[in-house]
PDB file of C-alpha atoms in Angstrom:
ATOM      1  CA  MET A 358     -26.697  27.783  46.018  1.00 41.00           C
ATOM      2  CA  ALA A 359     -26.383  28.061  42.263  1.00 39.00           C
ATOM      3  CA  HIS A 360     -25.425  24.908  40.419  1.00 40.00           C
ATOM      4  CA  PRO A 361     -22.410  25.064  38.097  1.00 36.00           C
ATOM      5  CA  ALA A 362     -23.208  25.341  34.434  1.00 37.00           C
ATOM      6  CA  GLU A 363     -23.298  22.114  32.476  1.00 36.00           C
ATOM      7  CA  PRO A 364     -20.000  21.623  30.600  1.00 34.00           C
ATOM      8  CA  GLN A 365     -20.333  22.460  26.940  1.00 38.00           C
ATOM      9  CA  ARG A 366     -18.874  20.477  24.067  1.00 39.00           C
ATOM     10  CA  PHE A 367     -15.759  22.296  22.847  1.00 39.00           C
ATOM     11  CA  THR A 368     -16.282  23.555  19.310  1.00 41.00           C
ATOM     12  CA  GLY A 369     -13.542  26.142  18.986  1.00 44.00           C
ATOM     13  CA  SER A 370     -13.912  29.840  18.236  1.00 43.00           C
ATOM     14  CA  GLY A 371     -16.023  29.458  15.111  1.00 52.00           C
ATOM     15  CA  LYS A 372     -13.085  30.596  12.970  1.00 71.00           C
ATOM     16  CA  LEU A 373     -10.630  27.870  13.917  1.00 74.00           C
ATOM     17  CA  ARG A 374     -11.148  24.117  13.952  1.00 87.00           C
ATOM     18  CA  PRO A 375     -11.359  22.686  17.492  1.00 88.00           C
ATOM     19  CA  GLU A 376      -7.864  21.202  17.309  1.00 89.00           C
ATOM     20  CA  GLU A 377      -6.472  24.567  16.162  1.00 91.00           C
ATOM     21  CA  GLN A 378      -8.149  26.364  19.056  1.00 92.00           C
ATOM     22  CA  ILE A 379      -6.873  23.693  21.459  1.00 94.00           C
ATOM     23  CA  TYR A 380      -3.376  24.277  20.066  1.00 93.00           C
ATOM     24  CA  GLN A 381      -3.730  28.005  20.767  1.00 91.00           C
ATOM     25  CA  GLU A 382      -4.947  27.402  24.320  1.00 93.00           C
ATOM     26  CA  MET A 383      -2.129  24.971  25.033  1.00 93.00           C
ATOM     27  CA  LEU A 384       0.416  27.387  23.574  1.00 89.00           C
ATOM     28  CA  GLY A 385      -1.001  30.073  25.866  1.00 85.00           C
ATOM     29  CA  ALA A 386      -0.742  27.732  28.856  1.00 89.00           C
ATOM     30  CA  ILE A 387       2.906  27.047  28.010  1.00 86.00           C
ATOM     31  CA  LEU A 388       3.706  30.754  27.693  1.00 79.00           C
ATOM     32  CA  ASP A 389       1.825  31.445  30.940  1.00 77.00           C
ATOM     33  CA  ARG A 390       3.856  28.678  32.645  1.00 79.00           C
ATOM     34  CA  ARG A 391       0.690  26.799  33.598  1.00 88.00           C
ATOM     35  CA  LEU A 392       2.031  23.849  31.595  1.00 90.00           C
ATOM     36  CA  GLU A 393       5.502  23.306  33.023  1.00 86.00           C
ATOM     37  CA  PRO A 394       8.520  21.813  31.222  1.00 86.00           C
ATOM     38  CA  GLY A 395       8.491  18.047  31.399  1.00 90.00           C
ATOM     39  CA  MET A 396       4.801  17.886  32.328  1.00 93.00           C
ATOM     40  CA  LYS A 397       3.084  14.795  30.960  1.00 95.00           C
ATOM     41  CA  LEU A 398       0.086  15.583  28.755  1.00 96.00           C
ATOM     42  CA  ILE A 399      -2.517  12.872  29.288  1.00 94.00           C
ATOM     43  CA  GLU A 400      -4.593  12.478  26.153  1.00 94.00           C
ATOM     44  CA  GLU A 401      -7.693  11.124  27.865  1.00 94.00           C
ATOM     45  CA  ASP A 402      -7.714  13.831  30.550  1.00 95.00           C
ATOM     46  CA  LEU A 403      -7.310  16.591  27.974  1.00 95.00           C
ATOM     47  CA  ALA A 404     -10.120  15.133  25.859  1.00 95.00           C
ATOM     48  CA  LYS A 405     -12.399  15.335  28.901  1.00 94.00           C
ATOM     49  CA  THR A 406     -11.140  18.819  29.774  1.00 94.00           C
ATOM     50  CA  PHE A 407     -11.965  20.193  26.322  1.00 94.00           C
ATOM     51  CA  GLY A 408     -14.963  17.923  25.699  1.00 93.00           C
ATOM     52  CA  VAL A 409     -13.592  16.592  22.416  1.00 94.00           C
ATOM     53  CA  SER A 410     -12.485  13.272  21.018  1.00 94.00           C
ATOM     54  CA  ARG A 411      -8.992  11.974  21.660  1.00 95.00           C
ATOM     55  CA  ALA A 412      -8.418  12.281  17.898  1.00 95.00           C
ATOM     56  CA  ARG A 413      -8.774  16.069  18.249  1.00 95.00           C
ATOM     57  CA  ILE A 414      -6.207  16.084  21.054  1.00 96.00           C
ATOM     58  CA  ARG A 415      -3.835  13.943  18.990  1.00 95.00           C
ATOM     59  CA  ALA A 416      -4.161  16.397  16.080  1.00 95.00           C
ATOM     60  CA  ALA A 417      -3.247  19.289  18.408  1.00 96.00           C
ATOM     61  CA  PHE A 418      -0.349  17.232  19.775  1.00 96.00           C
ATOM     62  CA  LEU A 419       1.027  16.704  16.266  1.00 95.00           C
ATOM     63  CA  GLN A 420       1.136  20.448  15.586  1.00 93.00           C
ATOM     64  CA  LEU A 421       2.648  21.181  18.992  1.00 94.00           C
ATOM     65  CA  ALA A 422       5.303  18.525  18.377  1.00 94.00           C
ATOM     66  CA  HIS A 423       5.979  19.918  14.897  1.00 90.00           C
ATOM     67  CA  ASP A 424       6.654  23.310  16.499  1.00 88.00           C
ATOM     68  CA  LYS A 425       8.950  21.713  19.130  1.00 89.00           C
ATOM     69  CA  LEU A 426       6.622  22.723  21.967  1.00 91.00           C
ATOM     70  CA  ILE A 427       6.027  19.154  23.128  1.00 94.00           C
ATOM     71  CA  ASN A 428       7.790  15.816  22.695  1.00 95.00           C
ATOM     72  CA  LEU A 429       5.935  12.687  21.591  1.00 96.00           C
ATOM     73  CA  VAL A 430       7.749   9.705  23.105  1.00 95.00           C
ATOM     74  CA  PRO A 431       6.821   6.231  21.764  1.00 94.00           C
ATOM     75  CA  ASN A 432       5.189   4.014  24.413  1.00 91.00           C
ATOM     76  CA  ARG A 433       5.363   6.843  26.962  1.00 94.00           C
ATOM     77  CA  GLY A 434       3.150   9.652  25.690  1.00 95.00           C
ATOM     78  CA  ALA A 435       3.371  13.418  25.231  1.00 96.00           C
ATOM     79  CA  PHE A 436       5.438  15.780  27.379  1.00 96.00           C
ATOM     80  CA  VAL A 437       5.935  19.530  27.399  1.00 93.00           C
ATOM     81  CA  SER A 438       9.354  20.209  25.918  1.00 91.00           C
ATOM     82  CA  GLU A 439      12.295  20.734  28.246  1.00 87.00           C
ATOM     83  CA  PRO A 440      14.856  22.729  26.290  1.00 85.00           C
ATOM     84  CA  THR A 441      18.349  22.108  27.616  1.00 84.00           C
ATOM     85  CA  ILE A 442      21.000  24.753  28.140  1.00 83.00           C
ATOM     86  CA  ALA A 443      22.738  23.565  24.971  1.00 87.00           C
ATOM     87  CA  GLU A 444      19.507  23.770  22.943  1.00 89.00           C
ATOM     88  CA  ALA A 445      18.767  27.258  24.229  1.00 88.00           C
ATOM     89  CA  ILE A 446      22.248  28.437  23.271  1.00 87.00           C
ATOM     90  CA  GLU A 447      21.906  26.866  19.816  1.00 92.00           C
ATOM     91  CA  VAL A 448      18.533  28.530  19.202  1.00 93.00           C
ATOM     92  CA  PHE A 449      19.825  31.978  20.091  1.00 93.00           C
ATOM     93  CA  SER A 450      23.042  31.402  18.176  1.00 94.00           C
ATOM     94  CA  ALA A 451      21.014  30.568  15.063  1.00 95.00           C
ATOM     95  CA  ARG A 452      18.851  33.654  15.562  1.00 95.00           C
ATOM     96  CA  ARG A 453      21.963  35.803  16.010  1.00 95.00           C
ATOM     97  CA  MET A 454      23.324  34.716  12.625  1.00 95.00           C
ATOM     98  CA  ILE A 455      20.022  35.066  10.763  1.00 96.00           C
ATOM     99  CA  GLU A 456      18.891  38.331  12.304  1.00 96.00           C
ATOM    100  CA  ASP A 457      22.264  39.942  11.670  1.00 97.00           C
ATOM    101  CA  GLY A 458      21.487  39.771   7.959  1.00 96.00           C
ATOM    102  CA  VAL A 459      17.866  40.813   8.495  1.00 97.00           C
ATOM    103  CA  VAL A 460      18.661  44.084  10.283  1.00 97.00           C
ATOM    104  CA  ARG A 461      21.434  44.935   7.851  1.00 97.00           C
ATOM    105  CA  LYS A 462      19.033  44.657   4.926  1.00 96.00           C
ATOM    106  CA  VAL A 463      16.223  46.521   6.699  1.00 97.00           C
ATOM    107  CA  THR A 464      18.582  49.341   7.700  1.00 97.00           C
ATOM    108  CA  ALA A 465      19.853  49.736   4.157  1.00 95.00           C
ATOM    109  CA  HIS A 466      16.306  50.097   2.781  1.00 94.00           C
ATOM    110  CA  MET A 467      14.456  51.725   5.695  1.00 94.00           C
ATOM    111  CA  ASN A 468      11.753  54.227   4.761  1.00 95.00           C
ATOM    112  CA  ASP A 469       9.271  56.334   6.735  1.00 95.00           C
ATOM    113  CA  ASP A 470       6.382  53.887   6.339  1.00 96.00           C
ATOM    114  CA  GLN A 471       8.462  50.991   7.653  1.00 96.00           C
ATOM    115  CA  ALA A 472       9.702  53.039  10.598  1.00 95.00           C
ATOM    116  CA  GLU A 473       6.103  53.919  11.461  1.00 96.00           C
ATOM    117  CA  GLN A 474       5.098  50.216  11.374  1.00 96.00           C
ATOM    118  CA  ILE A 475       7.859  49.454  13.863  1.00 96.00           C
ATOM    119  CA  ARG A 476       6.888  52.378  16.124  1.00 96.00           C
ATOM    120  CA  ALA A 477       3.250  51.258  16.172  1.00 96.00           C
ATOM    121  CA  HIS A 478       4.325  47.758  17.152  1.00 95.00           C
ATOM    122  CA  LEU A 479       6.569  49.064  19.922  1.00 95.00           C
ATOM    123  CA  GLN A 480       3.623  50.992  21.348  1.00 94.00           C
ATOM    124  CA  ALA A 481       1.738  47.691  21.709  1.00 94.00           C
ATOM    125  CA  GLU A 482       4.804  46.135  23.381  1.00 92.00           C
ATOM    126  CA  HIS A 483       5.073  48.980  25.880  1.00 91.00           C
ATOM    127  CA  LYS A 484       1.373  48.640  26.682  1.00 93.00           C
ATOM    128  CA  ALA A 485       1.728  44.907  27.402  1.00 90.00           C
ATOM    129  CA  HIS A 486       4.736  45.506  29.662  1.00 87.00           C
ATOM    130  CA  HIS A 487       2.986  48.353  31.472  1.00 89.00           C
ATOM    131  CA  GLU A 488      -0.076  46.166  32.097  1.00 91.00           C
ATOM    132  CA  GLY A 489       2.039  43.221  33.278  1.00 86.00           C
ATOM    133  CA  ASP A 490       0.724  40.940  30.521  1.00 86.00           C
ATOM    134  CA  HIS A 491       3.674  38.534  30.361  1.00 78.00           C
ATOM    135  CA  ARG A 492       2.232  36.276  27.665  1.00 78.00           C
ATOM    136  CA  ALA A 493       1.348  39.206  25.380  1.00 84.00           C
ATOM    137  CA  ALA A 494       4.790  40.716  25.972  1.00 84.00           C
ATOM    138  CA  ILE A 495       6.513  37.487  24.870  1.00 81.00           C
ATOM    139  CA  ILE A 496       4.306  37.121  21.800  1.00 85.00           C
ATOM    140  CA  LEU A 497       4.700  40.769  20.787  1.00 89.00           C
ATOM    141  CA  SER A 498       8.461  40.545  21.275  1.00 88.00           C
ATOM    142  CA  GLY A 499       8.584  37.621  18.858  1.00 88.00           C
ATOM    143  CA  GLU A 500       6.326  39.443  16.421  1.00 91.00           C
ATOM    144  CA  PHE A 501       8.694  42.431  16.490  1.00 94.00           C
ATOM    145  CA  HIS A 502      11.442  40.218  15.101  1.00 94.00           C
ATOM    146  CA  LEU A 503       9.078  38.712  12.538  1.00 93.00           C
ATOM    147  CA  LEU A 504       8.087  42.215  11.451  1.00 95.00           C
ATOM    148  CA  LEU A 505      11.739  42.991  10.747  1.00 96.00           C
ATOM    149  CA  ALA A 506      12.044  39.759   8.744  1.00 95.00           C
ATOM    150  CA  ARG A 507       8.935  40.734   6.781  1.00 94.00           C
ATOM    151  CA  LEU A 508      10.410  44.163   6.066  1.00 95.00           C
ATOM    152  CA  ALA A 509      13.560  42.425   4.792  1.00 95.00           C
ATOM    153  CA  ASN A 510      11.276  40.939   2.096  1.00 93.00           C
ATOM    154  CA  ASN A 511      12.608  37.380   2.206  1.00 91.00           C
ATOM    155  CA  LEU A 512       9.820  34.835   2.696  1.00 91.00           C
ATOM    156  CA  VAL A 513      12.165  31.889   3.260  1.00 92.00           C
ATOM    157  CA  ILE A 514      14.007  33.673   6.067  1.00 92.00           C
ATOM    158  CA  GLU A 515      10.711  34.886   7.539  1.00 91.00           C
ATOM    159  CA  GLU A 516       9.281  31.341   7.687  1.00 89.00           C
ATOM    160  CA  PHE A 517      12.480  29.879   9.149  1.00 89.00           C
ATOM    161  CA  LEU A 518      12.787  32.653  11.706  1.00 92.00           C
ATOM    162  CA  GLU A 519       9.160  32.151  12.738  1.00 88.00           C
ATOM    163  CA  ARG A 520       9.971  28.588  13.811  1.00 86.00           C
ATOM    164  CA  LEU A 521      13.053  29.718  15.723  1.00 90.00           C
ATOM    165  CA  ILE A 522      11.135  32.501  17.463  1.00 89.00           C
ATOM    166  CA  LEU A 523       8.428  30.072  18.548  1.00 85.00           C
ATOM    167  CA  ARG A 524      11.079  27.822  20.086  1.00 88.00           C
ATOM    168  CA  SER A 525      12.817  30.729  21.788  1.00 88.00           C
ATOM    169  CA  SER A 526       9.474  32.005  23.102  1.00 83.00           C
ATOM    170  CA  LEU A 527       9.004  28.622  24.777  1.00 84.00           C
ATOM    171  CA  ILE A 528      12.487  28.875  26.269  1.00 85.00           C
ATOM    172  CA  ILE A 529      11.908  32.436  27.493  1.00 81.00           C
ATOM    173  CA  ALA A 530       8.485  31.696  28.984  1.00 75.00           C
ATOM    174  CA  MET A 531       9.701  28.663  30.878  1.00 72.00           C
ATOM    175  CA  TYR A 532      13.224  29.574  31.842  1.00 76.00           C
ATOM    176  CA  GLU A 533      13.567  33.329  32.116  1.00 75.00           C
ATOM    177  CA  SER A 534      14.987  34.552  35.403  1.00 70.00           C
ATOM    178  CA  PRO A 535      12.323  35.686  37.898  1.00 61.00           C
ATOM    179  CA  GLN A 536      14.155  39.020  38.133  1.00 55.00           C
ATOM    180  CA  PRO A 537      12.508  41.926  36.253  1.00 46.00           C
ATOM    181  CA  ALA A 538      13.253  41.820  32.535  1.00 46.00           C
ATOM    182  CA  ASP A 539      12.101  45.258  31.415  1.00 44.00           C
ATOM    183  CA  CYS A 540      15.174  45.774  29.232  1.00 48.00           C
ATOM    184  CA  SER A 541      13.759  43.665  26.402  1.00 64.00           C
ATOM    185  CA  HIS A 542      11.442  46.339  25.007  1.00 67.00           C
ATOM    186  CA  ASP A 543      14.091  48.990  25.775  1.00 83.00           C
ATOM    187  CA  ASP A 544      16.411  46.973  23.535  1.00 88.00           C
ATOM    188  CA  HIS A 545      13.769  47.175  20.813  1.00 92.00           C
ATOM    189  CA  ASP A 546      13.655  50.975  21.179  1.00 92.00           C
ATOM    190  CA  GLU A 547      17.427  51.057  20.767  1.00 93.00           C
ATOM    191  CA  LEU A 548      17.130  48.813  17.725  1.00 94.00           C
ATOM    192  CA  LEU A 549      14.644  51.196  16.131  1.00 94.00           C
ATOM    193  CA  ARG A 550      17.041  54.093  16.618  1.00 95.00           C
ATOM    194  CA  ALA A 551      19.817  52.073  14.972  1.00 95.00           C
ATOM    195  CA  LEU A 552      17.561  50.929  12.113  1.00 95.00           C
ATOM    196  CA  THR A 553      16.532  54.483  11.310  1.00 95.00           C
ATOM    197  CA  GLY A 554      20.089  55.758  11.740  1.00 94.00           C
ATOM    198  CA  GLY A 555      21.191  54.247   8.452  1.00 92.00           C
ATOM    199  CA  ASN A 556      24.184  52.316   9.860  1.00 94.00           C
ATOM    200  CA  PRO A 557      23.859  48.548   9.214  1.00 96.00           C
ATOM    201  CA  ASP A 558      26.857  47.727  11.442  1.00 96.00           C
ATOM    202  CA  GLU A 559      25.323  49.569  14.391  1.00 96.00           C
ATOM    203  CA  ALA A 560      21.950  47.868  13.845  1.00 96.00           C
ATOM    204  CA  ALA A 561      23.608  44.439  13.680  1.00 96.00           C
ATOM    205  CA  SER A 562      25.535  45.177  16.876  1.00 96.00           C
ATOM    206  CA  CYS A 563      22.304  46.202  18.653  1.00 95.00           C
ATOM    207  CA  MET A 564      20.543  43.018  17.537  1.00 96.00           C
ATOM    208  CA  ALA A 565      23.435  40.826  18.712  1.00 95.00           C
ATOM    209  CA  LYS A 566      23.473  42.560  22.095  1.00 94.00           C
ATOM    210  CA  HIS A 567      19.686  42.224  22.407  1.00 93.00           C
ATOM    211  CA  LEU A 568      19.678  38.482  21.704  1.00 92.00           C
ATOM    212  CA  ASP A 569      22.639  37.979  24.043  1.00 91.00           C
ATOM    213  CA  ASN A 570      20.757  39.845  26.785  1.00 87.00           C
ATOM    214  CA  ILE A 571      17.780  37.505  26.424  1.00 86.00           C
ATOM    215  CA  ARG A 572      19.982  34.409  26.423  1.00 85.00           C
ATOM    216  CA  ASP A 573      21.889  35.580  29.478  1.00 84.00           C
ATOM    217  CA  ARG A 574      18.655  35.929  31.488  1.00 82.00           C
ATOM    218  CA  LEU A 575      17.759  32.270  31.022  1.00 82.00           C
ATOM    219  CA  GLN A 576      17.546  30.046  34.090  1.00 76.00           C
ATOM    220  CA  LEU A 577      17.219  26.520  32.797  1.00 60.00           C
ATOM    221  CA  GLN A 578      17.170  24.438  35.998  1.00 59.00           C
ATOM    222  CA  ARG A 579      13.664  23.837  37.375  1.00 54.00           C
ATOM    223  CA  GLU A 580      11.954  21.192  39.498  1.00 53.00           C
ATOM    224  CA  LYS A 581       9.949  18.468  37.826  1.00 53.00           C
ATOM    225  CA  PRO A 582       6.190  19.147  37.868  1.00 55.00           C
ATOM    226  CA  GLY A 583       3.886  17.031  39.994  1.00 60.00           C
ATOM    227  CA  LYS A 584       0.412  15.655  39.250  1.00 65.00           C
ATOM    228  CA  THR A 585      -1.433  17.716  36.669  1.00 71.00           C
ATOM    229  CA  ASP A 586      -4.979  19.074  36.933  1.00 77.00           C
ATOM    230  CA  PHE A 587      -5.765  20.022  33.326  1.00 79.00           C
ATOM    231  CA  ALA A 588      -9.268  21.267  34.169  1.00 79.00           C
ATOM    232  CA  SER A 589      -7.788  23.884  36.519  1.00 78.00           C
ATOM    233  CA  ILE A 590      -5.055  24.858  34.060  1.00 78.00           C
ATOM    234  CA  PHE A 591      -7.533  25.574  31.267  1.00 81.00           C
ATOM    235  CA  GLY A 592     -10.375  26.833  33.504  1.00 79.00           C
ATOM    236  CA  ARG A 593     -12.778  24.134  32.355  1.00 78.00           C
ATOM    237  CA  GLN A 594     -14.919  21.412  33.881  1.00 74.00           C
ATOM    238  CA  PRO A 595     -14.112  17.869  32.676  1.00 70.00           C
ATOM    239  CA  THR A 596     -16.717  16.154  30.539  1.00 69.00           C
ATOM    240  CA  SER A 597     -16.883  12.768  28.900  1.00 63.00           C
ATOM    241  CA  LYS A 598     -18.501  14.253  25.795  1.00 57.00           C
ATOM    242  CA  ALA A 599     -16.420  13.918  22.663  1.00 55.00           C
ATOM    243  CA  GLY A 600     -16.614  15.368  19.218  1.00 54.00           C
TER     244      GLY A 600
END
């Protein structure tokens, strides 16, 4: 019988620092629903799972907490965020107000190159949906909205919307109804037609309906998670090595 490979010290991708790569893997685990809302994140166990120092894990925790993906509770530890119904409604309400202005501006200044950028992005979305890649579909959906903000040419709005989209992606990944949700990318197709139609009011109406559709699919009541096996979640073998 072959022996399992010796666990390797986690050094990241070579392009990102280890704590940045850990952040990306934990974000992926949240979007994949492997890290459930309310799950306690045990610093020591994660350090062994990734083969890094606890300082690296703490650095990843700080970024995750900054992005509202986890909560750091004094004297208790770190927990995956549990957005409430009220928080979910507030996030989508804020997006509704901001993205109303975004699509109005984009519609008023739409050109052929911008329309082609949106079409190319929608092709990637359709591919992810067709292949059943839920995490990629969520990420690409968020990036669609960021693309519109970028085309609106307002860096402040783009940065603010990026934070809101990250929070809403967490909400969608964790609390979306188990029923099929194929209408999301169909909504984006409808949005493209409105954006290229030259009618800002119609585009704003499509965006409002799209965000309301997402919000209405949320199912925010879930059972508390049990004991956590981080090694299984991240597909790694625990090691006491640190770096």
